[in-house]
mmCIF file of C-alpha atoms and ligand atoms in Angstrom:
data_model
loop_
_atom_site.group_PDB
_atom_site.id
_atom_site.type_symbol
_atom_site.label_atom_id
_atom_site.label_comp_id
_atom_site.label_asym_id
_atom_site.label_seq_id
_atom_site.Cartn_x
_atom_site.Cartn_y
_atom_site.Cartn_z
ATOM 1 C CA MET J 230 44.260 -118.414 32.361
ATOM 2 C CA LYS J 231 43.846 -116.576 35.661
ATOM 3 C CA LEU J 232 46.623 -113.992 35.806
ATOM 4 C CA ILE J 233 47.595 -111.322 38.252
ATOM 5 C CA LEU J 234 49.699 -108.489 37.046
ATOM 6 C CA LEU J 235 51.903 -107.107 39.992
ATOM 7 C CA GLY J 236 54.233 -104.166 40.006
ATOM 8 C CA PRO J 237 54.628 -100.617 41.091
ATOM 9 C CA PRO J 238 52.606 -97.849 39.529
ATOM 10 C CA GLY J 239 54.120 -97.041 36.100
ATOM 11 C CA ALA J 240 55.460 -100.621 35.772
ATOM 12 C CA GLY J 241 53.476 -100.999 32.580
ATOM 13 C CA LYS J 242 50.668 -103.236 33.949
ATOM 14 C CA GLY J 243 47.975 -101.513 31.865
ATOM 15 C CA THR J 244 50.135 -101.548 28.681
ATOM 16 C CA GLN J 245 50.999 -105.204 28.909
ATOM 17 C CA ALA J 246 47.447 -106.125 29.983
ATOM 18 C CA GLU J 247 46.164 -104.525 26.664
ATOM 19 C CA VAL J 248 48.380 -106.867 24.647
ATOM 20 C CA LEU J 249 47.655 -109.996 26.830
ATOM 21 C CA THR J 250 43.936 -109.450 26.618
ATOM 22 C CA LYS J 251 44.092 -109.751 22.957
ATOM 23 C CA GLN J 252 46.553 -112.706 23.018
ATOM 24 C CA PHE J 253 44.568 -114.796 25.453
ATOM 25 C CA GLY J 254 41.078 -113.516 24.434
ATOM 26 C CA ILE J 255 40.134 -112.813 28.132
ATOM 27 C CA GLU J 256 39.047 -109.710 29.966
ATOM 28 C CA THR J 257 41.395 -107.423 31.922
ATOM 29 C CA ILE J 258 39.794 -106.408 35.232
ATOM 30 C CA SER J 259 41.468 -103.140 36.352
ATOM 31 C CA THR J 260 40.429 -101.723 39.669
ATOM 32 C CA GLY J 261 42.054 -98.341 38.751
ATOM 33 C CA VAL J 262 39.957 -98.171 35.544
ATOM 34 C CA MET J 263 36.757 -99.152 37.421
ATOM 35 C CA LEU J 264 37.317 -96.643 40.236
ATOM 36 C CA ARG J 265 38.043 -93.818 37.891
ATOM 37 C CA ALA J 266 34.787 -94.632 35.940
ATOM 38 C CA ALA J 267 32.882 -94.369 39.144
ATOM 39 C CA MET J 268 34.667 -91.019 39.887
ATOM 40 C CA ARG J 269 33.625 -89.670 36.460
ATOM 41 C CA GLU J 270 30.103 -90.763 36.892
ATOM 42 C CA GLY J 271 29.918 -89.309 40.447
ATOM 43 C CA THR J 272 28.615 -92.422 42.082
ATOM 44 C CA GLU J 273 28.790 -92.936 45.822
ATOM 45 C CA LEU J 274 31.754 -95.297 45.188
ATOM 46 C CA GLY J 275 33.323 -92.637 42.997
ATOM 47 C CA LYS J 276 33.048 -89.898 45.609
ATOM 48 C CA LEU J 277 34.433 -92.234 48.328
ATOM 49 C CA ALA J 278 37.325 -93.429 46.023
ATOM 50 C CA LYS J 279 38.262 -89.822 45.090
ATOM 51 C CA GLN J 280 39.290 -88.865 48.643
ATOM 52 C CA TYR J 281 41.861 -91.658 48.659
ATOM 53 C CA ILE J 282 43.052 -91.625 45.067
ATOM 54 C CA ASP J 283 43.703 -87.924 44.839
ATOM 55 C CA GLU J 284 46.233 -88.395 47.781
ATOM 56 C CA GLY J 285 47.853 -91.505 46.451
ATOM 57 C CA LYS J 286 46.480 -93.572 49.186
ATOM 58 C CA LEU J 287 44.716 -96.981 48.774
ATOM 59 C CA VAL J 288 40.936 -97.314 48.706
ATOM 60 C CA PRO J 289 39.768 -99.367 51.656
ATOM 61 C CA ASP J 290 40.097 -103.143 51.182
ATOM 62 C CA ASP J 291 36.463 -104.091 51.791
ATOM 63 C CA VAL J 292 35.305 -101.533 49.123
ATOM 64 C CA VAL J 293 37.759 -102.833 46.440
ATOM 65 C CA VAL J 294 37.225 -106.461 47.353
ATOM 66 C CA GLY J 295 33.415 -105.953 46.886
ATOM 67 C CA ILE J 296 33.678 -104.503 43.347
ATOM 68 C CA VAL J 297 36.302 -107.122 42.260
ATOM 69 C CA LYS J 298 34.166 -110.115 43.532
ATOM 70 C CA ASP J 299 31.089 -108.613 41.712
ATOM 71 C CA ARG J 300 32.996 -108.277 38.545
ATOM 72 C CA LEU J 301 34.625 -111.714 38.555
ATOM 73 C CA SER J 302 31.214 -113.389 39.077
ATOM 74 C CA GLN J 303 30.089 -112.107 35.674
ATOM 75 C CA ASP J 304 29.929 -114.553 32.680
ATOM 76 C CA ASP J 305 32.837 -113.040 30.654
ATOM 77 C CA CYS J 306 35.223 -113.986 33.488
ATOM 78 C CA LYS J 307 34.467 -117.702 33.362
ATOM 79 C CA ASN J 308 37.215 -118.623 30.985
ATOM 80 C CA GLY J 309 39.811 -116.568 32.829
ATOM 81 C CA PHE J 310 40.800 -112.973 33.328
ATOM 82 C CA ILE J 311 43.795 -110.730 33.937
ATOM 83 C CA LEU J 312 43.736 -108.713 37.173
ATOM 84 C CA ASP J 313 45.471 -105.333 36.938
ATOM 85 C CA GLY J 314 45.842 -103.356 40.236
ATOM 86 C CA PHE J 315 44.290 -105.924 42.399
ATOM 87 C CA PRO J 316 45.196 -107.463 44.823
ATOM 88 C CA ARG J 317 47.185 -104.586 46.339
ATOM 89 C CA THR J 318 47.415 -105.563 49.940
ATOM 90 C CA ILE J 319 47.890 -109.001 51.806
ATOM 91 C CA ALA J 320 44.274 -108.575 52.955
ATOM 92 C CA GLN J 321 43.026 -108.325 49.471
ATOM 93 C CA ALA J 322 45.063 -111.368 48.326
ATOM 94 C CA GLU J 323 43.664 -113.389 51.241
ATOM 95 C CA ALA J 324 40.162 -112.341 50.366
ATOM 96 C CA LEU J 325 40.613 -113.544 46.859
ATOM 97 C CA THR J 326 41.865 -116.738 48.060
ATOM 98 C CA ALA J 327 38.994 -117.066 50.458
ATOM 99 C CA SER J 328 36.524 -116.417 47.778
ATOM 100 C CA GLY J 329 37.564 -119.585 45.961
ATOM 101 C CA VAL J 330 39.487 -118.000 43.107
ATOM 102 C CA GLU J 331 42.469 -120.164 41.952
ATOM 103 C CA ILE J 332 45.136 -117.917 40.356
ATOM 104 C CA ASP J 333 47.431 -119.664 37.818
ATOM 105 C CA LYS J 334 50.179 -117.158 37.702
ATOM 106 C CA VAL J 335 51.385 -113.869 39.016
ATOM 107 C CA LEU J 336 53.433 -111.789 36.568
ATOM 108 C CA SER J 337 55.621 -109.496 38.358
ATOM 109 C CA LEU J 338 56.851 -106.460 36.318
ATOM 110 C CA GLU J 339 60.170 -105.154 37.836
ATOM 111 C CA VAL J 340 61.259 -101.477 37.384
ATOM 112 C CA ASP J 341 63.360 -99.054 39.616
ATOM 113 C CA ASP J 342 61.702 -96.229 41.410
ATOM 114 C CA GLU J 343 63.599 -93.547 39.407
ATOM 115 C CA VAL J 344 62.199 -94.863 36.166
ATOM 116 C CA ILE J 345 58.681 -94.739 37.558
ATOM 117 C CA VAL J 346 58.576 -90.983 38.228
ATOM 118 C CA GLU J 347 59.720 -90.325 34.698
ATOM 119 C CA ARG J 348 57.070 -92.633 33.266
ATOM 120 C CA LEU J 349 54.221 -91.483 35.342
ATOM 121 C CA THR J 350 54.765 -87.762 34.744
ATOM 122 C CA GLY J 351 54.666 -88.406 30.936
ATOM 123 C CA ARG J 352 51.698 -90.640 31.092
ATOM 124 C CA ARG J 353 48.391 -89.881 29.436
ATOM 125 C CA GLU J 354 45.214 -91.941 29.414
ATOM 126 C CA CYS J 355 42.020 -92.221 27.422
ATOM 127 C CA LYS J 356 39.142 -90.777 29.449
ATOM 128 C CA ALA J 357 36.594 -93.128 27.865
ATOM 129 C CA CYS J 358 38.372 -96.575 27.776
ATOM 130 C CA GLY J 359 41.381 -96.180 30.024
ATOM 131 C CA THR J 360 43.980 -97.160 27.446
ATOM 132 C CA PRO J 361 47.395 -95.802 28.534
ATOM 133 C CA TYR J 362 49.646 -93.598 26.484
ATOM 134 C CA HIS J 363 52.973 -91.900 27.125
ATOM 135 C CA ILE J 364 54.272 -88.691 25.613
ATOM 136 C CA LYS J 365 57.657 -90.399 24.647
ATOM 137 C CA ASN J 366 57.174 -94.126 24.880
ATOM 138 C CA LYS J 367 53.740 -94.580 23.425
ATOM 139 C CA PRO J 368 52.501 -91.466 21.626
ATOM 140 C CA VAL J 369 48.862 -90.699 21.128
ATOM 141 C CA PRO J 370 47.529 -91.127 17.597
ATOM 142 C CA ALA J 371 48.106 -88.221 15.206
ATOM 143 C CA ASN J 372 44.504 -86.954 15.513
ATOM 144 C CA GLY J 373 45.064 -86.481 19.296
ATOM 145 C CA LYS J 374 42.342 -88.970 20.037
ATOM 146 C CA CYS J 375 42.352 -92.504 21.424
ATOM 147 C CA VAL J 376 41.955 -95.481 19.136
ATOM 148 C CA CYS J 377 38.392 -95.697 20.537
ATOM 149 C CA GLY J 378 37.792 -91.978 19.703
ATOM 150 C CA GLY J 379 37.887 -90.966 23.400
ATOM 151 C CA GLU J 380 39.508 -87.786 24.736
ATOM 152 C CA ILE J 381 43.083 -88.210 26.111
ATOM 153 C CA ILE J 382 43.875 -86.669 29.410
ATOM 154 C CA GLN J 383 46.515 -86.662 32.157
ATOM 155 C CA ARG J 384 45.346 -88.250 35.345
ATOM 156 C CA ALA J 385 45.034 -85.993 38.503
ATOM 157 C CA ASP J 386 47.170 -88.476 40.527
ATOM 158 C CA ASP J 387 50.013 -88.433 38.011
ATOM 159 C CA ASN J 388 51.639 -85.387 39.729
ATOM 160 C CA GLU J 389 55.097 -85.740 41.278
ATOM 161 C CA GLU J 390 53.966 -85.408 44.990
ATOM 162 C CA THR J 391 51.187 -87.999 44.588
ATOM 163 C CA ILE J 392 53.402 -90.255 42.574
ATOM 164 C CA ARG J 393 56.094 -90.308 45.397
ATOM 165 C CA ASN J 394 53.316 -91.278 47.808
ATOM 166 C CA ARG J 395 52.135 -94.019 45.584
ATOM 167 C CA ILE J 396 55.583 -95.489 45.238
ATOM 168 C CA LYS J 397 55.886 -95.473 48.995
ATOM 169 C CA VAL J 398 52.521 -97.137 49.481
ATOM 170 C CA TYR J 399 53.451 -99.737 46.918
ATOM 171 C CA HIS J 400 56.586 -100.671 48.809
ATOM 172 C CA GLU J 401 54.924 -100.778 52.222
ATOM 173 C CA GLN J 402 51.612 -102.374 51.273
ATOM 174 C CA THR J 403 51.677 -104.056 47.907
ATOM 175 C CA GLU J 404 55.230 -105.467 47.529
ATOM 176 C CA PRO J 405 54.659 -108.182 50.353
ATOM 177 C CA ILE J 406 52.090 -109.714 48.101
ATOM 178 C CA LYS J 407 55.049 -111.059 45.994
ATOM 179 C CA GLU J 408 56.161 -113.262 48.834
ATOM 180 C CA TYR J 409 52.580 -114.427 49.469
ATOM 181 C CA TYR J 410 52.400 -115.824 45.913
ATOM 182 C CA GLU J 411 56.109 -116.918 45.830
ATOM 183 C CA SER J 412 55.364 -119.313 48.625
ATOM 184 C CA GLN J 413 52.749 -120.825 46.243
ATOM 185 C CA GLY J 414 55.288 -121.044 43.562
ATOM 186 C CA LYS J 415 53.249 -118.820 41.195
ATOM 187 C CA VAL J 416 55.420 -115.778 40.542
ATOM 188 C CA VAL J 417 57.174 -115.150 37.275
ATOM 189 C CA SER J 418 59.361 -111.934 37.150
ATOM 190 C CA VAL J 419 60.052 -109.878 34.147
ATOM 191 C CA ASP J 420 62.296 -106.766 33.690
ATOM 192 C CA SER J 421 60.002 -103.969 32.703
ATOM 193 C CA SER J 422 62.520 -101.143 32.553
ATOM 194 C CA GLY J 423 62.954 -101.299 28.723
ATOM 195 C CA SER J 424 60.623 -100.316 25.962
ATOM 196 C CA VAL J 425 57.019 -101.566 25.610
ATOM 197 C CA ASP J 426 58.000 -104.052 22.913
ATOM 198 C CA GLN J 427 61.049 -105.276 24.906
ATOM 199 C CA THR J 428 58.934 -105.834 27.963
ATOM 200 C CA ASN J 429 56.212 -107.543 25.934
ATOM 201 C CA ALA J 430 58.756 -109.894 24.412
ATOM 202 C CA ALA J 431 60.026 -110.821 27.878
ATOM 203 C CA VAL J 432 56.449 -111.285 29.079
ATOM 204 C CA SER J 433 55.536 -113.561 26.201
ATOM 205 C CA LYS J 434 58.602 -115.709 26.872
ATOM 206 C CA ALA J 435 57.901 -115.862 30.633
ATOM 207 C CA LEU J 436 54.383 -116.986 30.145
ATOM 208 C CA GLY J 437 55.500 -119.625 27.577
ATOM 209 C CA LEU J 438 53.650 -117.957 24.766
ATOM 210 C CA VAL J 439 56.772 -118.085 22.546
ATOM 211 C CA LYS J 440 59.977 -120.058 22.750
HETATM 212 P P1 ADP H 105 48.787 -97.171 39.389
HETATM 213 O O1 ADP H 105 49.005 -98.564 39.384
HETATM 214 O O2 ADP H 105 49.464 -96.507 38.194
HETATM 215 O O3 ADP H 105 48.938 -96.426 40.718
HETATM 216 P P2 ADP H 105 45.905 -97.665 39.156
HETATM 217 O O4 ADP H 105 45.003 -97.140 38.143
HETATM 218 O O5 ADP H 105 46.128 -99.144 39.318
HETATM 219 O O6 ADP H 105 47.207 -96.984 38.997
HETATM 220 O O7 ADP H 105 45.383 -97.123 40.619
HETATM 221 C C1 ADP H 105 45.139 -95.719 40.894
HETATM 222 C C2 ADP H 105 44.649 -95.574 42.359
HETATM 223 O O8 ADP H 105 43.428 -96.288 42.538
HETATM 224 C C3 ADP H 105 45.594 -96.124 43.407
HETATM 225 O O9 ADP H 105 46.605 -95.190 43.776
HETATM 226 C C4 ADP H 105 44.597 -96.339 44.509
HETATM 227 O O10 ADP H 105 44.290 -95.127 45.220
HETATM 228 C C5 ADP H 105 43.357 -96.882 43.864
HETATM 229 N N1 ADP H 105 43.288 -98.256 43.755
HETATM 230 C C6 ADP H 105 43.376 -99.042 42.549
HETATM 231 N N2 ADP H 105 43.302 -100.321 42.809
HETATM 232 C C7 ADP H 105 43.232 -100.495 44.146
HETATM 233 C C8 ADP H 105 43.190 -101.622 45.035
HETATM 234 N N3 ADP H 105 43.218 -102.827 44.671
HETATM 235 N N4 ADP H 105 43.075 -101.426 46.376
HETATM 236 C C9 ADP H 105 43.040 -100.037 46.799
HETATM 237 N N5 ADP H 105 43.095 -98.929 46.058
HETATM 238 C C10 ADP H 105 43.250 -99.225 44.650
HETATM 239 ZN ZN1 ZN H 106 39.914 -95.045 24.464
#
């Protein structure tokens, strides 16, 4: 299964990816997680990415396409993968097609802009493994640490001003990708405005995992 998760920031891509990764036994490749890891490590890539991410802008296409291609060429992606946060522009989608990757399905998680702001301001994340949490919808474990033992933090780009910018960028640059894949008959849409469990049930049904 080669699956793309599409949807605005806060749609629940990372949360659903976590479940799907276990159900399918395949890796999730999240460009957001990879870029933030590079930022933490202070690599050249990380320093470059930080300038864009902190303002809610997209990291340049050639940079992101490069790291995704590298990652997809590794052995653990041979039997399939879930892409979370990539492609995010038409140019990225075209680069993926041009590199010979055949996507099976694009799962579009649909949620209104008003819901997004509330979700992202309450979002928390494991600093070590990237697992998402939410103060109301998916509380952190009682000991205050991630299931992996990592520290739980609020992302710097989850402040209201940056969030509004990311939503704008999503509508302008990422949403057109849906049509790109719709013309190939690959898009399945799911309402993602309910709870994590409700969305997961809808996702499983849409992907034919349950009847
Ligand atoms: P969200 O979907 O909640 O915005 P992500 O973790 O997917 O969060 O991405 C965070 C930031 O990382 C984006 O706002 C953007 O700056 C950068 N980024 C992630 N993926 C890409 C991509 N495919 N192309 C360009 N920039 C990206
Ligand atoms: Zn963790």
